[in-house]
XYZ file of C-alpha atoms in Angstrom:
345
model
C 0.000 0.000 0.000
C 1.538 3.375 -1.030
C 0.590 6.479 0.786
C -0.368 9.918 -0.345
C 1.703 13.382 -0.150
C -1.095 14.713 2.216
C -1.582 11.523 4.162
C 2.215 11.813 4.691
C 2.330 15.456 5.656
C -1.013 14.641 8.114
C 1.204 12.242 9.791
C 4.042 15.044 10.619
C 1.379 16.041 12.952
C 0.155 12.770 14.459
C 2.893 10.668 16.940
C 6.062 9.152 16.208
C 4.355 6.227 16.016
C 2.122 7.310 13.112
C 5.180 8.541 11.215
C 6.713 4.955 12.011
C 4.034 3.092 9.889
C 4.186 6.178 7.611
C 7.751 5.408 7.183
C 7.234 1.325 6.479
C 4.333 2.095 3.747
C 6.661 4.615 1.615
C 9.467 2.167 1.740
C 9.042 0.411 -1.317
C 9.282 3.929 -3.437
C 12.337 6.066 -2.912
C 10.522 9.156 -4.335
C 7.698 9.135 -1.328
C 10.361 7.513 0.960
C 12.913 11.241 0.114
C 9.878 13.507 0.521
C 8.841 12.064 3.721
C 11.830 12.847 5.109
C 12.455 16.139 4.411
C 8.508 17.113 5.565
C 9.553 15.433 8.864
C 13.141 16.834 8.973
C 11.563 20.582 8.471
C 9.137 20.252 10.808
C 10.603 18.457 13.602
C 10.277 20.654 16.221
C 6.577 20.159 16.440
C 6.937 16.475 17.130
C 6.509 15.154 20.655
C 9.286 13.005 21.701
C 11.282 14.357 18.735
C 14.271 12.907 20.380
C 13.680 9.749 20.427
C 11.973 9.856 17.465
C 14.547 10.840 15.102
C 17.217 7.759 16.625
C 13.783 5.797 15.514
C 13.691 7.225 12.007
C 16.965 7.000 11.177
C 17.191 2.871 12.303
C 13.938 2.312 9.716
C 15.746 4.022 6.568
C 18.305 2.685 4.323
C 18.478 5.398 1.416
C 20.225 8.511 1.964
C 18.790 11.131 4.202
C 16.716 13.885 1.467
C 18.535 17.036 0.467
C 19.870 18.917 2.919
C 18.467 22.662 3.292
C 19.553 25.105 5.885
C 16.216 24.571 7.451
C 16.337 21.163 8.092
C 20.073 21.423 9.264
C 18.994 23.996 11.329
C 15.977 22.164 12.968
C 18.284 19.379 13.590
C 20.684 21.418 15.390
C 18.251 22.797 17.552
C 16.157 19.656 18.811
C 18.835 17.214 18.536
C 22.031 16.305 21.585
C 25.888 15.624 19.515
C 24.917 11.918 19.714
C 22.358 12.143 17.928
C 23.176 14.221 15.927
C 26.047 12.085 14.689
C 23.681 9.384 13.632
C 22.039 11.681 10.861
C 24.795 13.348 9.730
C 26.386 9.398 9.088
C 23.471 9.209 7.150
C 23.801 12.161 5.262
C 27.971 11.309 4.389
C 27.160 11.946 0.553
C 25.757 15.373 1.376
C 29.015 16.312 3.912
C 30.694 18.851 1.286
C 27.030 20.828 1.378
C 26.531 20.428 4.928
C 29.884 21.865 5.697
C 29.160 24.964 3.276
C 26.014 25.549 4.916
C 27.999 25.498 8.127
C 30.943 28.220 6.552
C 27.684 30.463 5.967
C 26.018 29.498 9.329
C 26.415 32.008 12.201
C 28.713 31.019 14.286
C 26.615 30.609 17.225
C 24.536 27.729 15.850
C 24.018 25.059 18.535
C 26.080 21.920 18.157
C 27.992 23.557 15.367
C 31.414 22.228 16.338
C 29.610 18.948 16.738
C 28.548 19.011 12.951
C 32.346 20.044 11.978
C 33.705 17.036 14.031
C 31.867 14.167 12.817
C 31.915 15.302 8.619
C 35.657 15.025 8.979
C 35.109 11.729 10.493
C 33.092 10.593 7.491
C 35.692 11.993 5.284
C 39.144 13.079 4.428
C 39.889 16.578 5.252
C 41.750 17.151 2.239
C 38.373 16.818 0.762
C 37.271 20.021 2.401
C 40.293 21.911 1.967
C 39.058 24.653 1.155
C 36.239 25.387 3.216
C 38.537 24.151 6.016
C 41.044 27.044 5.284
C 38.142 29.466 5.414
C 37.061 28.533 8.262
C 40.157 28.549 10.069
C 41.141 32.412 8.607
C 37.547 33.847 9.274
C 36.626 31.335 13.022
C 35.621 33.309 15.814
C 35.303 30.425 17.704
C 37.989 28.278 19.771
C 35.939 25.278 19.526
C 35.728 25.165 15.882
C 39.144 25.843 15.243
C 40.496 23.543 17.419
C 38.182 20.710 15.308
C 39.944 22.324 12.261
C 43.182 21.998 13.240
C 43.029 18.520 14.415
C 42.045 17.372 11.017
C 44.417 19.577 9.508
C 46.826 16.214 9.643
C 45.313 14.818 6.419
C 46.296 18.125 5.115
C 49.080 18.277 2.638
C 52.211 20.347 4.648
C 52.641 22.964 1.703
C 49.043 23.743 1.875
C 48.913 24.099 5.428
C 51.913 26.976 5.777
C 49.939 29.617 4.231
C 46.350 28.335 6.318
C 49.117 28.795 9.353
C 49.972 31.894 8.068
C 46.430 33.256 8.051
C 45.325 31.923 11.179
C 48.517 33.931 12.437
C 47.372 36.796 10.948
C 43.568 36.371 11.770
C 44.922 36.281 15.476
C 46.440 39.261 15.347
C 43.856 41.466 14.243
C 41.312 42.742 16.454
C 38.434 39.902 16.608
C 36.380 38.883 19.662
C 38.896 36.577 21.072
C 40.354 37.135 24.014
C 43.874 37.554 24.643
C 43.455 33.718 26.618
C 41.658 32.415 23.599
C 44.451 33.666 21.480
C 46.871 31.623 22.983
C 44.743 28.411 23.133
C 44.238 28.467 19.407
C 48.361 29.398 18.701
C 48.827 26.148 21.596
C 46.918 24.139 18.937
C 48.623 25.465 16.193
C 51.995 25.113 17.692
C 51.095 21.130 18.363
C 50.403 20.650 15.294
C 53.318 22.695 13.085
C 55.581 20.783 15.818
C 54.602 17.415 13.597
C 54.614 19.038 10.323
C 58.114 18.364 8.166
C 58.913 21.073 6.614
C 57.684 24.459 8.848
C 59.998 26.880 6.066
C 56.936 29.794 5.325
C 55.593 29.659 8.539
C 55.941 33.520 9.707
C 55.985 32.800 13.790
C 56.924 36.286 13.980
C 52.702 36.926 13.663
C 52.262 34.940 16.503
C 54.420 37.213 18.974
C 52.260 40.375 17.893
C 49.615 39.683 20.876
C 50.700 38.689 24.700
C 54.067 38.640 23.401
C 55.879 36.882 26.584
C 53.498 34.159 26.891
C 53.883 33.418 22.703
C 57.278 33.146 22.755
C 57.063 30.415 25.776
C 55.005 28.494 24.068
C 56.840 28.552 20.849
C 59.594 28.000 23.078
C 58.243 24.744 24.086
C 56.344 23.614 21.159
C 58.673 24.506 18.414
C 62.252 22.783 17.151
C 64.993 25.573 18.795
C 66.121 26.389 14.855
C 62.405 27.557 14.717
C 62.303 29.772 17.023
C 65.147 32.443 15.730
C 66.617 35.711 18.051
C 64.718 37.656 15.542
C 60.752 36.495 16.240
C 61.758 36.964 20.142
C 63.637 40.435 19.968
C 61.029 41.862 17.329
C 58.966 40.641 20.393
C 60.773 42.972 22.595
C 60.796 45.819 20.215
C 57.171 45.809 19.872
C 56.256 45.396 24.122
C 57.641 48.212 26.183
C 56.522 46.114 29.731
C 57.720 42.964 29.065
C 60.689 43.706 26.699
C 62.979 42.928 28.981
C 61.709 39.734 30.511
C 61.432 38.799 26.944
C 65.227 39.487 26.369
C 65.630 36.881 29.390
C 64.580 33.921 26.823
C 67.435 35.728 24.343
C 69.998 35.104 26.884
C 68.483 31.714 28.269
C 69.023 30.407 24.304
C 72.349 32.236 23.847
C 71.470 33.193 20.488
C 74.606 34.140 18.152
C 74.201 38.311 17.276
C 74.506 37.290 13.688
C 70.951 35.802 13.939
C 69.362 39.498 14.746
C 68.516 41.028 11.919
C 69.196 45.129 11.346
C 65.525 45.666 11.118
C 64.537 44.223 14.408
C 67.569 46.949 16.096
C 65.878 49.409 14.121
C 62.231 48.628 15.629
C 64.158 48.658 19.294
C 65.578 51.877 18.919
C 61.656 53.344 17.420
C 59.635 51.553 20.209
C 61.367 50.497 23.010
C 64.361 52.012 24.631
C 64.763 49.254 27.592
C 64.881 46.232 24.748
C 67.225 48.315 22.798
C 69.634 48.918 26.074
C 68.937 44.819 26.984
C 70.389 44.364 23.477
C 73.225 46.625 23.424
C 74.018 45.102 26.975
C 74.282 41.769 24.877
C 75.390 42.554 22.184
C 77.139 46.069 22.132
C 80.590 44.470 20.897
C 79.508 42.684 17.825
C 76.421 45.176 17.139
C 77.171 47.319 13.708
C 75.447 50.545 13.942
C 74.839 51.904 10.357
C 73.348 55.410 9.091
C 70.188 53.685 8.421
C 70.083 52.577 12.070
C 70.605 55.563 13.248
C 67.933 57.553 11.228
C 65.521 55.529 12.530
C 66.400 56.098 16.719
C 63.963 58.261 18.075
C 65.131 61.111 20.787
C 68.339 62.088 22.571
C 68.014 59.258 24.842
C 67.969 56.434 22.538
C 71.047 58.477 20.343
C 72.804 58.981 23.698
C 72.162 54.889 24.332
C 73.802 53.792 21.277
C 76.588 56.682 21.700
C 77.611 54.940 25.057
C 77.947 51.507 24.002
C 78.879 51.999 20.495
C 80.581 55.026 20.025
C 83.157 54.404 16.725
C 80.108 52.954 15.023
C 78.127 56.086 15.872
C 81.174 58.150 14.886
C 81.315 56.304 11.447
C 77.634 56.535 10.681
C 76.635 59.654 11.537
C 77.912 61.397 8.150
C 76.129 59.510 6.100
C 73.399 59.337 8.518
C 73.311 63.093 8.698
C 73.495 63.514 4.905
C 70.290 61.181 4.801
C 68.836 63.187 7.707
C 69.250 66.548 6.071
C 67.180 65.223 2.787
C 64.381 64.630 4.478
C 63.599 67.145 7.536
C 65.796 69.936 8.017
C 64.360 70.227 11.638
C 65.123 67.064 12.362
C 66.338 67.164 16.808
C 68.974 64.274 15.613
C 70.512 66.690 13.025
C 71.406 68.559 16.000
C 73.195 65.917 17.983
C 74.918 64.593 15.194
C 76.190 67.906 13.477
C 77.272 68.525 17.384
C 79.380 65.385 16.982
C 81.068 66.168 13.868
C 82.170 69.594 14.958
């Protein structure tokens, strides 16, 4: 016996019982059988016992779960605990790609959205999903989600994950609704899993030291192979945070880094930002340290010329020439000019 559209709609409204037998008369015809589903996947919230019911309905069927809509993923969501919700979206594993791009569109506080996330990439390869993945991770707001992400990021070809890395990185250090805790849980789980990657050349760690500096460069500290973690990512660290710039230069000396590791531009953002990381360095480093005329257009009041005058003296000596020659072109008004002509006097 084969049952009508409106007899099957009528039985939406009835008991999960009703829709039971509904279920066994439609199951000869795949067309009825499809339809049926969907009506009671839409309108699931008005069933009583809709919990129960759905682990019911999905036992009877055998064909794929109907087209999925945003509706009916929605309604799911909403009625449905992670359990079961991992029993229809098993039986919806030929529909995962469109499920997870209804998901990239889906605000991001949809209930159980993590939950979704977790069990498609359980059905299939990541690499599959690539690119939504990579989307996902860039644009996240949430920890939850991205820590699903990254765990699956393993199937994930290493060449395509450095510049995902690299946007997460950068996605972090923008202003977004993460805290500055959350921020550090999601570079934790990025950190574990570059730590098991071959080949981490492109991975621009200095992104990850732009937020709670002190506490990043710990944890890259202890996550990271030490040729990963360079002089450079920690003292453009200190260059960019006047309070903890010198605690910072503490790892420096802890990892006796070679001077030939620090690159000019990272002495150059010291002696524009932060006069205690550029003293810490000079402290270090004042006998190998090459002060050029670039270097010392860029240091910013008498106290920071007066610093590098004191520790490196014939370098200042040397530069400042050239240094006021490049000066000159560029303010006339310049307070430096005034040190520096002083000096050549």
């Amino acid at each position: 016996m084969q049952m009508s559209t409106e007899d099957a709609v009528k039985a939406l409204t009835s008991t999960p019982s009703t829709i039971t037998r509904a279920l066994e008369l439609v199951a000869g015809n795949n067309q009825q059988m499809l339809l049926l589903q969907q009506e009671i996947l839409r309108n699931i919230s008005i069933l009583d016992e809709s919990r129960m019911f759905l682990q019911q309905f999905l036992s009877k069927i055998n064909e794929p779960v109907a087209e999925i809509t945003s509706d009916v993923l929605h309604a799911v969501a909403a009625y449905f605990d992670p359990d079961t919700l991992r029993a229809f979206i098993a039986k919806s594993s030929q529909q995962s790609l469109q499920i997870l791009d209804l998901l990239s569109s889906a605000k991001s506080n949809w209930k159980w959205k993590d939950v979704m996330l977790e069990v498609i990439f359980e059905l299939a390869p990541a690499a599959e999903f690539w690119e939504q993945i990579q989307f996902r991770l860039t644009h996240s707001t949430s920890i939850e989600e991205m820590s699903t992400l990254l765990r699956k990021t393993r199937q994930v070809p290493t060449k395509e994950l450095v510049t995902s890395v690299n946007g997460i990185l950068l996605q972090l250090r923008r202003t977004t609704p993460l805290s500055s805790e959350d921020k550090l849980a999601v570079l934790k789980h990025l950190l574990e899993r570059c730590s098991n990657m071959d080949d981490m050349d492109g991975v621009n760690f200095q992104l990850a030291v732009a937020y709670c500096p002190l506490s990043a460069i710990d944890l890259l500290l202890e996550y990271l192979p030490r040729n990963c973690v360079t002089g450079e990512i920690i003292l453009s660290a200190a260059a960019r945070n006047r309070t903890d710039g010198p605690d910072i230069m503490e790892r420096l000396l802890e990892m006796q880094e070679p001077y030939a590791a620090v690159a000019s531009r990272v002495i150059i953002s010291a002696v524009q930002n932060n006069i205690n990381a550029l003293k810490f360095l000079l402290e270090l480093y004042g006998d190998e340290m090459k002060i050029t005329a670039d270097i010392l257009m860029y240091a910013r009041g008498y106290s920071v010329f007066d610093l590098l005058l004191f520790y490196t003296r014939d370098d200042v000596m040397a530069a400042a020439p050239m240094a006021l020659h490049l000066a000159s072109r560029y303010d006339r008004k310049h307070l430096k000019l005034r040190k520096m002509k002083s000096l050549l006097s």
